Amino acid sequence: IAGLYRKYFIAMKDPPPISVVMPVCNGESTIERAITSILTQTGPDLELIVIDDGSGDRTGPIIAHLAEQDHRIRILTLPHGGIVGALNAGLNSARGRYIARMDTDDISLPRRLKLQSDYLDTHTACGLVSCLVDIPPARQDNRGYRHYVTWTNSLLTHEEIVVNRFVESPISHPSVMFRRECVDQFGGYREGDFPEDYELWLRWLEAGVRFEKLPETLLLWTDYPHRLSRRNNRYSSDAFYHCKAPYLARWLKANVDRPVYVWGAGKTTRKRVRMLEQESVSLTGYIDVDPKKIGHDRLDLPVLDYRNIPGPDDAFVLVYMATRGMRDRIGEYLTQQGFAEGAGFLCCA
């Protein structure tokens, strides 16, 4: 009887402005802390939709116990089918005009949802808003992760996010809040051998959705070794490049009317260039600094010395150098030569 009354009570209430979607599979060690960080948010009313994706540990009893204490928690229990199905089930169940993402091993700081919803309220042209994220002290020793967080935290404006979207995912998935109509108009998460969040960002940005990022740290983003993005091939480097190739190819065809050169002639870059060629992108040549490569043909394309690049009226450059620090140095060099980022060159690694 109590359960039926609770469902009736929820159905009769006006929908809350914010729906938080939290998928979980075997998250018994962290989920209570993550849920508490949502339930103690300041600001507007919310509903927390927890999608139990076939957990085999104590996750189910933990969230059931928490739901008995707080009517804002709604539980969807599914047979294990993976994160994409769980996320879309959460989106389909969400009643709020704003939808926020949250993962079970992260912590939302108390003002996160208020500040993000306030921003969407007052910036009606913005479809998605993120925030700065920080790494909990226990994971500060992960140097690669720390560098990525520093990079993504440096991209605040829509323009910065757009021009860097082919480097890596420019926003952290559990930090976002977006309008319900973005899902209705441009679709939710897609199933495939690619990172589901990155594909969604690329698709929405291609459709013209405006992304912004609040310049405040509002999420503690944990990178545990068991995190899905560390264990599943869908989040490998190759998967990211396969995901971005068709979006980059369409952008090039729509926006570039000059010969396209690729900076970097190494084996890994050539492998990734083949992905573009499979999307019917015609490339003119490679650019490199290694005298052993200059003057040779790679995949039937010439390799130019970087000092002999045609001017910005006669060349568009895709920077595929992923070595830390090199991307920025190349960008500075191209800028000095008159190339504008986003109009004369793009960083893609």
Short mmCIF file of C-alpha atoms in Angstrom, two decimals:
data_model
loop_
_atom_site.label_atom_id
_atom_site.label_comp_id
_atom_site.label_asym_id
_atom_site.label_seq_id
_atom_site.Cartn_x
_atom_site.Cartn_y
_atom_site.Cartn_z
CA ILE A 1 0.00 0.00 0.00
CA ALA A 2 2.81 2.39 0.89
CA GLY A 3 4.47 1.72 -2.46
CA LEU A 4 1.27 2.35 -4.40
CA TYR A 5 0.63 5.55 -2.47
CA ARG A 6 4.17 6.74 -3.18
CA LYS A 7 3.74 6.15 -6.95
CA TYR A 8 0.37 7.96 -6.86
CA PHE A 9 1.89 10.87 -4.95
CA ILE A 10 4.73 11.22 -7.46
CA ALA A 11 2.36 10.99 -10.44
CA MET A 12 0.10 13.72 -9.06
CA LYS A 13 2.90 16.18 -8.34
CA ASP A 14 3.97 18.72 -10.92
CA PRO A 15 7.14 17.55 -12.70
CA PRO A 16 10.28 18.91 -11.05
CA PRO A 17 12.39 21.25 -13.18
CA ILE A 18 15.47 18.99 -12.96
CA SER A 19 15.84 15.27 -13.63
CA VAL A 20 19.18 13.70 -12.68
CA VAL A 21 19.98 10.52 -14.60
CA MET A 22 22.33 8.10 -12.82
CA PRO A 23 23.01 4.65 -14.30
CA VAL A 24 24.69 2.07 -12.08
CA CYS A 25 25.99 -1.46 -12.32
CA ASN A 26 27.62 -2.94 -9.20
CA GLY A 27 28.27 0.39 -7.52
CA GLU A 28 27.77 -0.63 -3.89
CA SER A 29 31.01 0.99 -2.68
CA THR A 30 30.29 4.52 -3.92
CA ILE A 31 26.62 4.93 -4.81
CA GLU A 32 25.36 6.12 -1.43
CA ARG A 33 27.89 8.96 -1.39
CA ALA A 34 27.01 9.95 -4.98
CA ILE A 35 23.26 9.90 -4.28
CA THR A 36 23.71 11.92 -1.10
CA SER A 37 25.60 14.58 -3.06
CA ILE A 38 22.52 14.98 -5.29
CA LEU A 39 19.92 14.92 -2.53
CA THR A 40 21.78 17.65 -0.60
CA GLN A 41 21.85 20.07 -3.56
CA THR A 42 20.61 23.60 -3.01
CA GLY A 43 18.09 25.21 -5.32
CA PRO A 44 15.21 23.85 -7.41
CA ASP A 45 13.27 20.66 -6.82
CA LEU A 46 14.61 17.59 -8.57
CA GLU A 47 14.07 13.93 -9.22
CA LEU A 48 16.93 11.45 -9.16
CA ILE A 49 16.43 8.57 -11.58
CA VAL A 50 18.71 5.68 -10.63
CA ILE A 51 18.89 3.02 -13.33
CA ASP A 52 20.09 -0.29 -11.89
CA ASP A 53 21.60 -2.05 -14.90
CA GLY A 54 21.49 -5.62 -13.59
CA SER A 55 23.70 -5.15 -10.54
CA GLY A 56 24.78 -8.36 -8.83
CA ASP A 57 26.08 -6.82 -5.61
CA ARG A 58 24.30 -4.83 -2.87
CA THR A 59 23.52 -1.86 -5.14
CA GLY A 60 19.81 -2.73 -5.35
CA PRO A 61 19.16 -2.90 -1.59
CA ILE A 62 21.19 0.28 -1.00
CA ILE A 63 19.22 2.40 -3.46
CA ALA A 64 15.92 0.85 -2.31
CA HIS A 65 16.72 1.83 1.28
CA LEU A 66 17.62 5.38 0.24
CA ALA A 67 14.43 5.66 -1.86
CA GLU A 68 12.32 4.75 1.16
CA GLN A 69 13.77 7.77 2.92
CA ASP A 70 13.51 10.27 0.06
CA HIS A 71 10.62 10.34 -2.42
CA ARG A 72 12.74 12.20 -4.98
CA ILE A 73 14.55 8.96 -5.87
CA ARG A 74 12.99 6.93 -8.67
CA ILE A 75 14.44 3.49 -9.37
CA LEU A 76 14.44 1.75 -12.75
CA THR A 77 15.57 -1.87 -12.53
CA LEU A 78 16.76 -3.40 -15.81
CA PRO A 79 18.38 -6.66 -16.86
CA HIS A 80 22.03 -5.95 -17.61
CA GLY A 81 22.23 -4.39 -21.07
CA GLY A 82 24.98 -1.80 -20.86
CA ILE A 83 25.26 1.90 -20.20
CA VAL A 84 23.60 3.15 -23.40
CA GLY A 85 20.36 1.30 -22.74
CA ALA A 86 20.42 2.43 -19.12
CA LEU A 87 21.03 6.06 -20.07
CA ASN A 88 18.24 6.09 -22.64
CA ALA A 89 15.85 4.47 -20.18
CA GLY A 90 16.66 7.30 -17.80
CA LEU A 91 16.12 9.94 -20.48
CA ASN A 92 12.78 8.41 -21.45
CA SER A 93 11.66 8.42 -17.82
CA ALA A 94 12.85 11.94 -17.02
CA ARG A 95 10.10 14.49 -16.41
CA GLY A 96 12.17 17.63 -15.88
CA ARG A 97 12.76 20.33 -18.47
CA TYR A 98 16.46 20.08 -17.60
CA ILE A 99 18.34 16.79 -17.47
CA ALA A 100 21.58 16.43 -15.53
CA ARG A 101 24.01 13.55 -15.69
CA MET A 102 25.68 11.95 -12.72
CA ASP A 103 27.84 8.87 -12.21
CA THR A 104 27.90 6.71 -9.13
CA ASP A 105 31.56 7.21 -8.28
CA ASP A 106 31.53 11.01 -8.54
CA ILE A 107 30.42 13.78 -6.19
CA SER A 108 28.37 16.84 -7.16
CA LEU A 109 29.18 19.85 -5.01
CA PRO A 110 26.16 21.47 -3.33
CA ARG A 111 25.52 24.37 -5.73
CA ARG A 112 26.07 22.47 -8.97
CA LEU A 113 22.46 21.95 -10.06
CA LYS A 114 21.30 25.39 -8.95
CA LEU A 115 24.03 27.22 -10.83
CA GLN A 116 23.57 25.15 -13.97
CA SER A 117 19.78 25.48 -13.99
CA ASP A 118 20.06 29.22 -13.28
CA TYR A 119 22.38 29.52 -16.27
CA LEU A 120 19.98 27.71 -18.59
CA ASP A 121 17.13 29.85 -17.26
CA THR A 122 18.91 33.08 -18.16
CA HIS A 123 20.79 31.97 -21.30
CA THR A 124 18.03 30.69 -23.50
CA ALA A 125 20.30 30.15 -26.52
CA CYS A 126 22.40 27.63 -24.57
CA GLY A 127 21.37 23.98 -24.88
CA LEU A 128 23.97 22.34 -22.62
CA VAL A 129 26.00 23.65 -19.73
CA SER A 130 28.92 21.92 -18.06
CA CYS A 131 31.29 23.03 -15.30
CA LEU A 132 34.86 22.73 -14.15
CA VAL A 133 35.76 19.42 -12.52
CA ASP A 134 38.39 18.46 -9.98
CA ILE A 135 40.14 15.22 -9.15
CA PRO A 136 39.78 13.81 -5.64
CA PRO A 137 43.08 13.66 -3.74
CA ALA A 138 43.22 9.86 -3.96
CA ARG A 139 43.56 10.05 -7.76
CA GLN A 140 45.92 13.02 -8.05
CA ASP A 141 48.80 10.69 -8.94
CA ASN A 142 47.24 9.81 -12.31
CA ARG A 143 49.28 12.18 -14.47
CA GLY A 144 47.53 11.52 -17.79
CA TYR A 145 44.12 11.99 -16.21
CA ARG A 146 45.28 15.19 -14.52
CA HIS A 147 46.51 16.61 -17.83
CA TYR A 148 43.18 15.80 -19.48
CA VAL A 149 41.23 17.50 -16.68
CA THR A 150 43.45 20.58 -16.97
CA TRP A 151 42.82 20.68 -20.73
CA THR A 152 39.05 20.26 -20.56
CA ASN A 153 38.83 22.82 -17.74
CA SER A 154 40.54 25.34 -20.05
CA LEU A 155 37.66 25.18 -22.56
CA LEU A 156 34.95 27.48 -21.22
CA THR A 157 33.17 29.13 -24.12
CA HIS A 158 31.12 27.58 -26.88
CA GLU A 159 33.71 28.74 -29.39
CA GLU A 160 36.56 27.07 -27.48
CA ILE A 161 34.57 23.86 -27.16
CA VAL A 162 33.68 23.83 -30.86
CA VAL A 163 37.20 24.42 -32.14
CA ASN A 164 38.65 21.72 -29.85
CA ARG A 165 35.97 19.07 -30.24
CA PHE A 166 38.08 16.95 -32.60
CA VAL A 167 40.98 16.73 -30.14
CA GLU A 168 39.13 14.83 -27.41
CA SER A 169 35.83 15.04 -25.59
CA PRO A 170 35.79 18.72 -24.54
CA ILE A 171 33.49 18.15 -21.53
CA SER A 172 33.20 15.50 -18.84
CA HIS A 173 30.03 13.44 -19.15
CA PRO A 174 28.83 13.52 -15.51
CA SER A 175 29.24 17.30 -15.33
CA VAL A 176 26.54 18.27 -17.83
CA MET A 177 23.00 19.58 -17.67
CA PHE A 178 21.01 19.99 -20.90
CA ARG A 179 17.55 20.90 -22.09
CA ARG A 180 14.99 18.16 -22.60
CA GLU A 181 14.30 19.45 -26.13
CA CYS A 182 17.88 18.65 -27.20
CA VAL A 183 17.05 14.98 -26.75
CA ASP A 184 13.67 15.38 -28.44
CA GLN A 185 15.14 17.16 -31.48
CA PHE A 186 18.52 15.51 -31.96
CA GLY A 187 18.22 12.14 -30.24
CA GLY A 188 19.73 10.50 -27.21
CA TYR A 189 22.62 8.09 -26.85
CA ARG A 190 23.50 5.71 -29.67
CA GLU A 191 24.68 2.15 -29.32
CA GLY A 192 27.93 1.25 -31.07
CA ASP A 193 31.65 0.61 -30.76
CA PHE A 194 32.35 4.22 -29.78
CA PRO A 195 32.20 6.41 -26.64
CA GLU A 196 28.50 7.20 -26.34
CA ASP A 197 28.98 10.60 -24.71
CA TYR A 198 31.55 11.86 -27.24
CA GLU A 199 29.34 10.80 -30.15
CA LEU A 200 26.42 12.65 -28.58
CA TRP A 201 28.44 15.86 -28.16
CA LEU A 202 29.68 15.71 -31.76
CA ARG A 203 26.17 15.11 -33.07
CA TRP A 204 24.60 17.91 -31.05
CA LEU A 205 27.38 20.37 -31.87
CA GLU A 206 27.02 19.51 -35.56
CA ALA A 207 23.29 20.22 -35.21
CA GLY A 208 24.05 23.67 -33.78
CA VAL A 209 23.41 23.10 -30.06
CA ARG A 210 25.24 25.72 -28.01
CA PHE A 211 27.52 24.36 -25.26
CA GLU A 212 28.89 26.45 -22.40
CA LYS A 213 30.90 25.72 -19.26
CA LEU A 214 30.60 27.45 -15.90
CA PRO A 215 33.98 28.68 -14.61
CA GLU A 216 33.46 27.04 -11.21
CA THR A 217 34.43 23.60 -9.92
CA LEU A 218 31.13 21.85 -9.21
CA LEU A 219 32.01 18.15 -9.62
CA LEU A 220 34.62 15.84 -8.13
CA TRP A 221 35.32 13.51 -11.04
CA THR A 222 36.84 10.21 -9.97
CA ASP A 223 38.88 8.02 -12.31
CA TYR A 224 38.99 4.65 -10.59
CA PRO A 225 40.74 1.75 -12.39
CA HIS A 226 37.40 -0.11 -12.56
CA ARG A 227 35.65 2.77 -14.34
CA LEU A 228 33.97 1.64 -17.57
CA SER A 229 36.01 4.06 -19.68
CA ARG A 230 39.15 2.29 -18.45
CA ARG A 231 37.97 -1.24 -19.22
CA ASN A 232 35.87 -1.15 -22.39
CA ASN A 233 37.28 -0.98 -25.94
CA ARG A 234 34.55 1.52 -26.82
CA TYR A 235 36.67 4.13 -25.03
CA SER A 236 40.03 3.26 -26.62
CA SER A 237 42.00 5.81 -28.65
CA ASP A 238 41.06 4.05 -31.89
CA ALA A 239 37.38 4.15 -30.93
CA PHE A 240 37.58 7.93 -30.41
CA TYR A 241 39.18 8.42 -33.83
CA HIS A 242 36.64 6.19 -35.56
CA CYS A 243 33.90 8.18 -33.82
CA LYS A 244 35.19 11.60 -34.85
CA ALA A 245 36.19 10.73 -38.44
CA PRO A 246 32.74 11.07 -40.09
CA TYR A 247 31.97 14.28 -38.18
CA LEU A 248 35.34 15.80 -39.07
CA ALA A 249 34.91 14.70 -42.69
CA ARG A 250 31.51 16.38 -42.97
CA TRP A 251 32.89 19.55 -41.39
CA LEU A 252 35.79 19.66 -43.84
CA LYS A 253 33.53 19.15 -46.86
CA ALA A 254 31.21 21.93 -45.69
CA ASN A 255 33.82 24.47 -44.61
CA VAL A 256 37.14 23.97 -46.43
CA ASP A 257 37.66 24.80 -50.09
CA ARG A 258 41.48 24.55 -50.19
CA PRO A 259 43.99 21.69 -50.22
CA VAL A 260 44.12 19.85 -46.88
CA TYR A 261 47.46 18.90 -45.32
CA VAL A 262 48.07 16.73 -42.25
CA TRP A 263 50.78 17.73 -39.78
CA GLY A 264 52.45 14.49 -38.70
CA ALA A 265 53.58 11.68 -41.00
CA GLY A 266 54.13 8.90 -38.48
CA LYS A 267 52.60 5.45 -38.65
CA THR A 268 49.82 6.18 -36.14
CA THR A 269 48.81 9.40 -37.89
CA ARG A 270 48.71 7.66 -41.27
CA LYS A 271 46.44 4.99 -39.79
CA ARG A 272 44.04 7.68 -38.59
CA VAL A 273 44.22 9.55 -41.89
CA ARG A 274 42.93 6.41 -43.59
CA MET A 275 39.75 6.81 -41.56
CA LEU A 276 39.26 10.24 -43.15
CA GLU A 277 39.98 8.91 -46.61
CA GLN A 278 37.35 6.25 -46.07
CA GLU A 279 34.94 9.16 -45.57
CA SER A 280 35.91 10.48 -49.03
CA VAL A 281 38.17 13.27 -47.77
CA SER A 282 40.90 14.13 -50.29
CA LEU A 283 44.23 15.03 -48.72
CA THR A 284 47.09 16.79 -50.46
CA GLY A 285 50.11 15.92 -48.33
CA TYR A 286 51.78 15.56 -44.97
CA ILE A 287 53.85 18.04 -42.98
CA ASP A 288 56.69 16.97 -40.71
CA VAL A 289 59.89 18.11 -39.02
CA ASP A 290 61.76 14.80 -39.36
CA PRO A 291 64.27 15.01 -42.24
CA LYS A 292 64.01 11.22 -42.67
CA LYS A 293 60.37 11.60 -43.67
CA ILE A 294 60.54 14.85 -45.65
CA GLY A 295 60.57 14.35 -49.39
CA HIS A 296 59.16 10.83 -49.21
CA ASP A 297 55.67 9.71 -50.14
CA ARG A 298 53.48 8.33 -47.38
CA LEU A 299 50.35 6.61 -48.66
CA ASP A 300 51.14 8.17 -52.07
CA LEU A 301 51.16 11.67 -50.55
CA PRO A 302 54.24 13.92 -50.38
CA VAL A 303 55.78 14.89 -47.05
CA LEU A 304 56.65 18.59 -46.83
CA ASP A 305 59.10 20.34 -44.56
CA TYR A 306 57.07 22.41 -42.09
CA ARG A 307 58.85 25.53 -43.32
CA ASN A 308 57.49 24.97 -46.83
CA ILE A 309 53.77 24.89 -46.03
CA PRO A 310 51.70 26.89 -48.54
CA GLY A 311 50.15 30.04 -47.10
CA PRO A 312 46.73 30.14 -45.40
CA ASP A 313 45.01 31.01 -48.70
CA ASP A 314 46.31 27.80 -50.25
CA ALA A 315 46.28 25.26 -47.42
CA PHE A 316 44.21 24.00 -44.51
CA VAL A 317 46.14 22.07 -41.85
CA LEU A 318 44.93 19.22 -39.66
CA VAL A 319 47.28 18.83 -36.69
CA TYR A 320 47.53 15.17 -35.70
CA MET A 321 50.50 15.43 -33.35
CA ALA A 322 49.43 14.08 -29.95
CA THR A 323 52.75 14.45 -28.10
CA ARG A 324 52.10 16.52 -24.99
CA GLY A 325 53.05 20.15 -25.59
CA MET A 326 53.66 19.66 -29.32
CA ARG A 327 50.08 20.48 -30.29
CA ASP A 328 50.34 23.91 -28.64
CA ARG A 329 53.74 24.61 -30.23
CA ILE A 330 52.43 23.74 -33.69
CA GLY A 331 49.35 25.88 -33.11
CA GLU A 332 51.52 28.83 -32.12
CA TYR A 333 53.71 28.35 -35.22
CA LEU A 334 50.73 28.18 -37.57
CA THR A 335 49.19 31.27 -35.96
CA GLN A 336 52.45 33.14 -36.54
CA GLN A 337 52.26 32.11 -40.21
CA GLY A 338 48.79 33.63 -40.53
CA PHE A 339 46.66 30.51 -40.02
CA ALA A 340 43.63 31.04 -37.78
CA GLU A 341 42.51 28.15 -35.58
CA GLY A 342 39.16 26.87 -36.76
CA ALA A 343 39.49 28.65 -40.12
CA GLY A 344 43.01 27.75 -41.24
CA PHE A 345 43.85 24.78 -39.04
CA LEU A 346 42.30 22.35 -36.60
CA CYS A 347 43.90 20.21 -33.91
CA CYS A 348 42.69 16.60 -34.15
CA ALA A 349 44.84 14.72 -31.65
#
